Structures are given as structure tokens and as C-alpha cells.
Tab-separated table of C-alpha atoms in Angstrom:
chain	number	residue	atom	x	y	z
A	354	UNK	CA	-31.493	-65.822	-65.500
A	355	UNK	CA	-30.593	-62.177	-65.375
A	356	UNK	CA	-30.989	-60.658	-61.924
A	357	UNK	CA	-33.084	-57.498	-61.790
A	358	UNK	CA	-31.091	-54.517	-60.549
A	359	UNK	CA	-32.381	-53.070	-57.265
A	360	UNK	CA	-33.093	-49.355	-57.183
A	361	UNK	CA	-31.219	-47.273	-54.647
A	362	UNK	CA	-33.088	-45.130	-52.117
A	363	UNK	CA	-32.036	-42.013	-54.045
A	364	UNK	CA	-33.436	-43.418	-57.291
A	365	UNK	CA	-36.689	-44.355	-55.540
A	366	UNK	CA	-37.022	-40.806	-54.188
A	367	UNK	CA	-36.436	-39.371	-57.662
A	368	UNK	CA	-39.066	-41.674	-59.156
A	369	UNK	CA	-41.544	-40.838	-56.395
A	370	UNK	CA	-40.825	-37.119	-56.798
A	371	UNK	CA	-41.295	-37.347	-60.552
A	372	UNK	CA	-44.595	-39.124	-60.049
A	373	UNK	CA	-45.791	-36.385	-57.697
A	374	UNK	CA	-44.754	-33.636	-60.146
A	375	UNK	CA	-46.665	-35.367	-62.943
A	376	UNK	CA	-49.669	-35.805	-60.639
A	377	UNK	CA	-49.516	-32.111	-59.672
A	378	UNK	CA	-49.385	-30.971	-63.298
A	379	UNK	CA	-52.265	-33.257	-64.225
A	380	UNK	CA	-54.257	-31.968	-61.237
A	381	UNK	CA	-53.686	-28.354	-62.290
A	382	UNK	CA	-54.782	-29.153	-65.828
A	383	UNK	CA	-57.868	-30.989	-64.563
A	384	UNK	CA	-58.744	-28.076	-62.255
A	385	UNK	CA	-58.459	-25.587	-65.095
A	386	UNK	CA	-60.129	-27.501	-67.908
A	387	UNK	CA	-62.602	-29.653	-65.937
A	388	UNK	CA	-62.878	-28.388	-62.363
A	389	UNK	CA	-63.976	-24.824	-63.063
A	390	UNK	CA	-66.581	-25.789	-65.702
A	391	UNK	CA	-67.779	-28.582	-63.414
A	392	UNK	CA	-68.437	-26.154	-60.550
A	393	UNK	CA	-70.291	-23.735	-62.818
A	394	UNK	CA	-72.252	-26.630	-64.310
A	395	UNK	CA	-73.264	-27.992	-60.889
A	396	UNK	CA	-74.376	-24.528	-59.760
A	397	UNK	CA	-76.900	-24.397	-62.629
A	398	UNK	CA	-79.218	-27.294	-61.727
A	399	UNK	CA	-81.647	-26.818	-64.621
A	400	UNK	CA	-78.824	-26.919	-67.117
A	401	UNK	CA	-77.314	-29.899	-65.304
A	402	UNK	CA	-80.590	-31.838	-65.380
A	403	UNK	CA	-80.944	-31.133	-69.124
A	404	UNK	CA	-77.426	-32.454	-69.655
A	405	UNK	CA	-78.231	-35.608	-67.643
A	406	UNK	CA	-81.332	-36.213	-69.746
A	407	UNK	CA	-79.271	-35.892	-72.932
A	408	UNK	CA	-76.721	-38.473	-71.760
A	409	UNK	CA	-79.301	-41.230	-71.266
A	410	UNK	CA	-77.889	-44.430	-69.740
A	411	UNK	CA	-74.383	-42.935	-69.637
A	412	UNK	CA	-75.438	-40.216	-67.180
A	413	UNK	CA	-74.962	-42.190	-63.907
A	414	UNK	CA	-71.470	-43.331	-64.905
A	415	UNK	CA	-70.460	-39.832	-65.988
A	416	UNK	CA	-71.783	-38.361	-62.750
A	417	UNK	CA	-69.839	-40.913	-60.682
A	418	UNK	CA	-66.732	-39.850	-62.613
A	419	UNK	CA	-67.436	-36.219	-61.692
A	420	UNK	CA	-67.686	-37.116	-57.991
A	421	UNK	CA	-64.429	-39.099	-58.163
A	422	UNK	CA	-62.745	-36.095	-59.788
A	423	UNK	CA	-64.062	-33.803	-57.055
A	424	UNK	CA	-62.621	-36.068	-54.331
A	425	UNK	CA	-59.212	-36.599	-55.930
A	426	UNK	CA	-58.733	-32.942	-56.917
A	427	UNK	CA	-59.370	-31.736	-53.400
A	428	UNK	CA	-59.734	-28.041	-54.240
A	429	UNK	CA	-63.039	-28.661	-56.049
A	430	UNK	CA	-65.976	-28.229	-53.595
A	431	UNK	CA	-68.335	-31.187	-53.306
A	432	UNK	CA	-71.521	-29.614	-51.948
A	433	UNK	CA	-72.778	-28.109	-55.253
A	434	UNK	CA	-72.268	-31.436	-57.006
A	435	UNK	CA	-74.230	-33.355	-54.352
A	436	UNK	CA	-77.114	-30.881	-54.547
A	437	UNK	CA	-77.064	-31.097	-58.351
A	438	UNK	CA	-77.097	-34.903	-58.077
A	439	UNK	CA	-80.259	-34.820	-55.981
A	440	UNK	CA	-81.820	-32.280	-58.349
A	441	UNK	CA	-81.061	-34.278	-61.511
A	442	UNK	CA	-81.341	-37.898	-60.332
A	443	UNK	CA	-83.682	-37.674	-57.341
A	444	UNK	CA	-82.945	-38.220	-53.657
A	445	UNK	CA	-82.390	-42.007	-53.714
A	446	UNK	CA	-80.430	-42.407	-56.951
A	447	UNK	CA	-78.538	-39.168	-56.372
A	448	UNK	CA	-77.471	-40.371	-52.918
A	449	UNK	CA	-76.350	-43.775	-54.209
A	450	UNK	CA	-74.325	-42.214	-57.035
A	451	UNK	CA	-72.699	-39.680	-54.699
A	452	UNK	CA	-71.846	-42.368	-52.138
A	453	UNK	CA	-70.340	-44.671	-54.773
A	454	UNK	CA	-68.347	-41.899	-56.457
A	455	UNK	CA	-67.084	-40.515	-53.132
A	456	UNK	CA	-66.113	-44.005	-51.954
A	457	UNK	CA	-64.135	-44.762	-55.125
A	458	UNK	CA	-62.443	-41.357	-55.001
A	459	UNK	CA	-61.474	-41.726	-51.343
A	460	UNK	CA	-60.177	-45.237	-51.949
A	461	UNK	CA	-57.994	-43.917	-54.791
A	462	UNK	CA	-56.661	-41.110	-52.582
A	463	UNK	CA	-55.958	-43.518	-49.698
A	464	UNK	CA	-53.944	-45.859	-51.942
A	465	UNK	CA	-52.160	-42.927	-53.603
A	466	UNK	CA	-51.042	-41.471	-50.267
A	467	UNK	CA	-50.008	-44.903	-48.989
A	468	UNK	CA	-47.797	-45.191	-52.071
A	469	UNK	CA	-46.230	-41.705	-52.167
A	470	UNK	CA	-46.603	-40.507	-48.564
A	471	UNK	CA	-46.521	-36.862	-47.494
A	472	UNK	CA	-45.512	-35.663	-50.964
A	473	UNK	CA	-48.931	-36.650	-52.318
A	474	UNK	CA	-50.702	-34.708	-49.568
A	475	UNK	CA	-48.581	-31.577	-49.947
A	476	UNK	CA	-49.718	-31.292	-53.560
A	477	UNK	CA	-52.933	-29.777	-52.164
A	478	UNK	CA	-52.294	-28.943	-48.492
A	479	UNK	CA	-49.470	-27.104	-46.661
A	480	UNK	CA	-47.535	-28.685	-43.821
A	481	UNK	CA	-49.280	-26.452	-41.239
A	482	UNK	CA	-52.633	-27.951	-42.220
A	483	UNK	CA	-51.295	-31.431	-41.544
A	484	UNK	CA	-49.971	-30.372	-38.136
A	485	UNK	CA	-53.491	-29.460	-37.026
A	486	UNK	CA	-54.493	-33.119	-37.500
A	487	UNK	CA	-51.632	-34.685	-35.597
A	488	UNK	CA	-54.038	-36.028	-32.944
A	489	UNK	CA	-55.011	-38.652	-35.535
A	490	UNK	CA	-51.611	-40.250	-34.984
A	491	UNK	CA	-53.014	-41.731	-31.744
A	492	UNK	CA	-53.521	-45.331	-32.898
A	493	UNK	CA	-55.686	-46.334	-29.920
A	494	UNK	CA	-58.572	-44.031	-30.886
A	495	UNK	CA	-57.764	-43.560	-34.545
A	496	UNK	CA	-60.818	-45.364	-35.936
A	497	UNK	CA	-63.131	-43.464	-33.568
A	498	UNK	CA	-61.739	-40.031	-34.502
A	499	UNK	CA	-61.756	-40.697	-38.238
A	500	UNK	CA	-65.336	-41.975	-38.147
A	501	UNK	CA	-66.489	-39.023	-36.016
A	502	UNK	CA	-64.835	-36.401	-38.209
A	503	UNK	CA	-66.327	-37.876	-41.367
A	504	UNK	CA	-69.725	-38.262	-39.700
A	505	UNK	CA	-69.932	-34.646	-38.518
A	506	UNK	CA	-71.157	-32.242	-41.229
A	507	UNK	CA	-68.947	-29.226	-41.810
A	508	UNK	CA	-65.578	-30.858	-41.123
A	509	UNK	CA	-62.891	-30.457	-43.829
A	510	UNK	CA	-63.298	-33.884	-45.395
A	511	UNK	CA	-61.009	-32.957	-48.303
A	512	UNK	CA	-57.880	-32.633	-46.155
A	513	UNK	CA	-59.020	-35.494	-43.905
A	514	UNK	CA	-59.325	-37.807	-46.915
A	515	UNK	CA	-55.702	-37.185	-47.818
A	516	UNK	CA	-54.407	-37.221	-44.244
A	517	UNK	CA	-55.933	-40.614	-43.383
A	518	UNK	CA	-53.572	-42.296	-45.833
A	519	UNK	CA	-50.637	-41.110	-43.687
A	520	UNK	CA	-51.992	-42.883	-40.614
A	521	UNK	CA	-51.922	-46.581	-39.755
A	522	UNK	CA	-55.675	-46.991	-40.263
A	523	UNK	CA	-56.267	-50.420	-41.877
A	524	UNK	CA	-57.702	-50.413	-45.388
A	525	UNK	CA	-60.757	-52.474	-44.338
A	526	UNK	CA	-61.634	-49.900	-41.647
A	527	UNK	CA	-61.242	-47.080	-44.149
A	528	UNK	CA	-63.555	-48.857	-46.591
A	529	UNK	CA	-66.255	-49.052	-43.900
A	530	UNK	CA	-65.799	-45.464	-42.704
A	531	UNK	CA	-65.737	-43.921	-46.186
A	532	UNK	CA	-68.942	-45.755	-47.091
A	533	UNK	CA	-70.934	-45.127	-43.901
A	534	UNK	CA	-69.696	-42.036	-42.042
A	535	UNK	CA	-70.305	-39.348	-44.742
A	536	UNK	CA	-73.903	-40.494	-45.359
A	537	UNK	CA	-75.649	-37.755	-43.274
A	538	UNK	CA	-74.050	-34.847	-45.147
A	539	UNK	CA	-74.594	-36.492	-48.549
A	540	UNK	CA	-78.226	-37.373	-47.809
A	541	UNK	CA	-79.129	-33.860	-46.653
A	542	UNK	CA	-77.568	-32.357	-49.804
A	543	UNK	CA	-79.308	-34.727	-52.218
A	544	UNK	CA	-82.660	-34.452	-50.412
A	545	UNK	CA	-82.399	-30.667	-50.563
A	546	UNK	CA	-81.493	-30.815	-54.245
A	547	UNK	CA	-84.390	-33.166	-54.962
A	548	UNK	CA	-86.785	-30.809	-53.146
A	549	UNK	CA	-85.603	-27.961	-55.371
A	550	UNK	CA	-86.138	-30.115	-58.439
A	551	UNK	CA	-89.678	-30.962	-57.307
A	552	UNK	CA	-90.468	-27.305	-56.681
A	553	UNK	CA	-90.825	-27.874	-52.928
A	554	UNK	CA	-88.887	-24.748	-52.053
A	555	UNK	CA	-90.070	-24.419	-48.452
A	556	UNK	CA	-88.860	-27.932	-47.630
A	557	UNK	CA	-85.565	-27.312	-49.473
A	558	UNK	CA	-84.949	-24.139	-47.474
A	559	UNK	CA	-85.733	-26.007	-44.235
A	560	UNK	CA	-83.298	-28.809	-45.149
A	561	UNK	CA	-80.491	-26.421	-46.080
A	562	UNK	CA	-81.089	-24.278	-42.997
A	563	UNK	CA	-80.927	-27.341	-40.733
A	564	UNK	CA	-77.817	-28.559	-42.568
A	565	UNK	CA	-76.186	-25.151	-42.153
A	566	UNK	CA	-76.906	-25.172	-38.419
A	567	UNK	CA	-75.570	-28.706	-37.929
A	568	UNK	CA	-72.514	-27.904	-40.080
A	569	UNK	CA	-71.767	-24.895	-37.888
A	570	UNK	CA	-71.804	-27.187	-34.860
A	571	UNK	CA	-69.584	-29.665	-36.697
A	572	UNK	CA	-67.065	-26.952	-37.588
A	573	UNK	CA	-67.066	-25.752	-33.979
A	574	UNK	CA	-66.493	-29.285	-32.667
A	575	UNK	CA	-63.664	-29.857	-35.156
A	576	UNK	CA	-61.892	-26.630	-34.199
A	577	UNK	CA	-62.288	-27.424	-30.502
A	578	UNK	CA	-60.753	-30.883	-30.991
A	579	UNK	CA	-57.816	-29.436	-32.940
A	580	UNK	CA	-57.162	-26.744	-30.311
A	581	UNK	CA	-57.419	-29.236	-27.450
A	582	UNK	CA	-54.856	-31.605	-28.925
A	583	UNK	CA	-52.587	-28.781	-30.058
A	584	UNK	CA	-52.255	-27.731	-26.410
A	585	UNK	CA	-51.636	-31.304	-25.160
């Protein structure tokens, strides 16, 4: 039997680099042709709901695909899509679809980064951004920090999603965290979107105002943690 030739380290780096270049080009194309229209679409809830109604039984699957795209292409903001999901599908179904799509997207990112390493992360984020998260290299409290940062509204979950793949967090822990920890921020967005869809504008304003206040606290806590560990 013919023995398969082993690739050298240089050849492996070239293959990995080629894969990252292809991924980057595809991401740029997706951002241009799908990301920008998706953001505009999600910011027009009435139009989005009409589109959902037209799609019939395909609508949930298509929406999950949109959420996956938003997670993988990290420069696309997720908040408008979550609000549109609550507006078009209702609070319960919108939440379930957002959670499932976000989970699948984060799982894909985790496995991608585990395969290609830092090169996959630097497609979207500069090295300085990664340095601000170096405290997550502490294996003893890694699960706690990752859960907390995904639980707190307002934290930059896009960069965190990519960075987690560089850590030694076990896949089973990541599955649990990515399913459970982001629930508060998703639920508030879909409930607010549903309230808008039902014409309950006072309640929607109250939900978004409360979310804004909690997010401000979350951002403050995140920055404090980063500064504290940067000094240590």
C-alpha cells in the first residue's frame, strides 16, 4: 500500500494561510452583498415582518441562517436582528430562533478558530484587541469569566466569541455557556421587538431603556476588568 506523504510545517502554514485568505475574501463578499442589506432589512421591522409572512414555513430556517451569518461575520451588529426577530416572530419564537442561530454560529466560530488559530481571529480583530482579553488565559477561572462576560449585556460578544476559541475552554463548557449565558440580552431584545409589533410602545420604550441602562453597567464592568488585569 502506498504511504501517504506527510506535509511539512511550512506546507501546513501555507495551506492554513490560504484557507484564511479565502475565508477573508468570502467574508468581505458576504458583508457587501448580504450584510449591508441584512442590516437595512432588520432596521425596517414592518418590511421584515412582511417578508417573513411571504416565506411561510421557510421563514424560521432563513432567519436562523441570518443569525448564523451575523455571528460568523463579526462586523454585522446583532441587536437589530434580535429586535426584528421579536417583532416578526413574537417574543417566544423569536427568542428560540435567535438562541439557536447564535449557538450554531458560535459553535462554528469556536471550531474554526480551534482549527486555524490566531489567523482566523485577526481576519476581524487587530492584535491589540486580543491583548485586552489576555486575562482569559487564566485557566483556573476561565469558565467563570467567559460565562460572566457573555451574561452581562453590553460586552463585546463578537470579539469574545472569536477569542474563546484561542483559550483552553473545553467544547462541552462552551456549548453550555453559548446556550445559556447570552439569554438575558437576547430575551430583552426580542421582548422589546414583540412589544413594538403589538403596538405596546410604552412597554417597548421601558424595556429598551432598562436594557440600555444595564448594558451601560455591563460595558463599565467589562472595561474595569480589562484595565485591572492589564495593570497586573
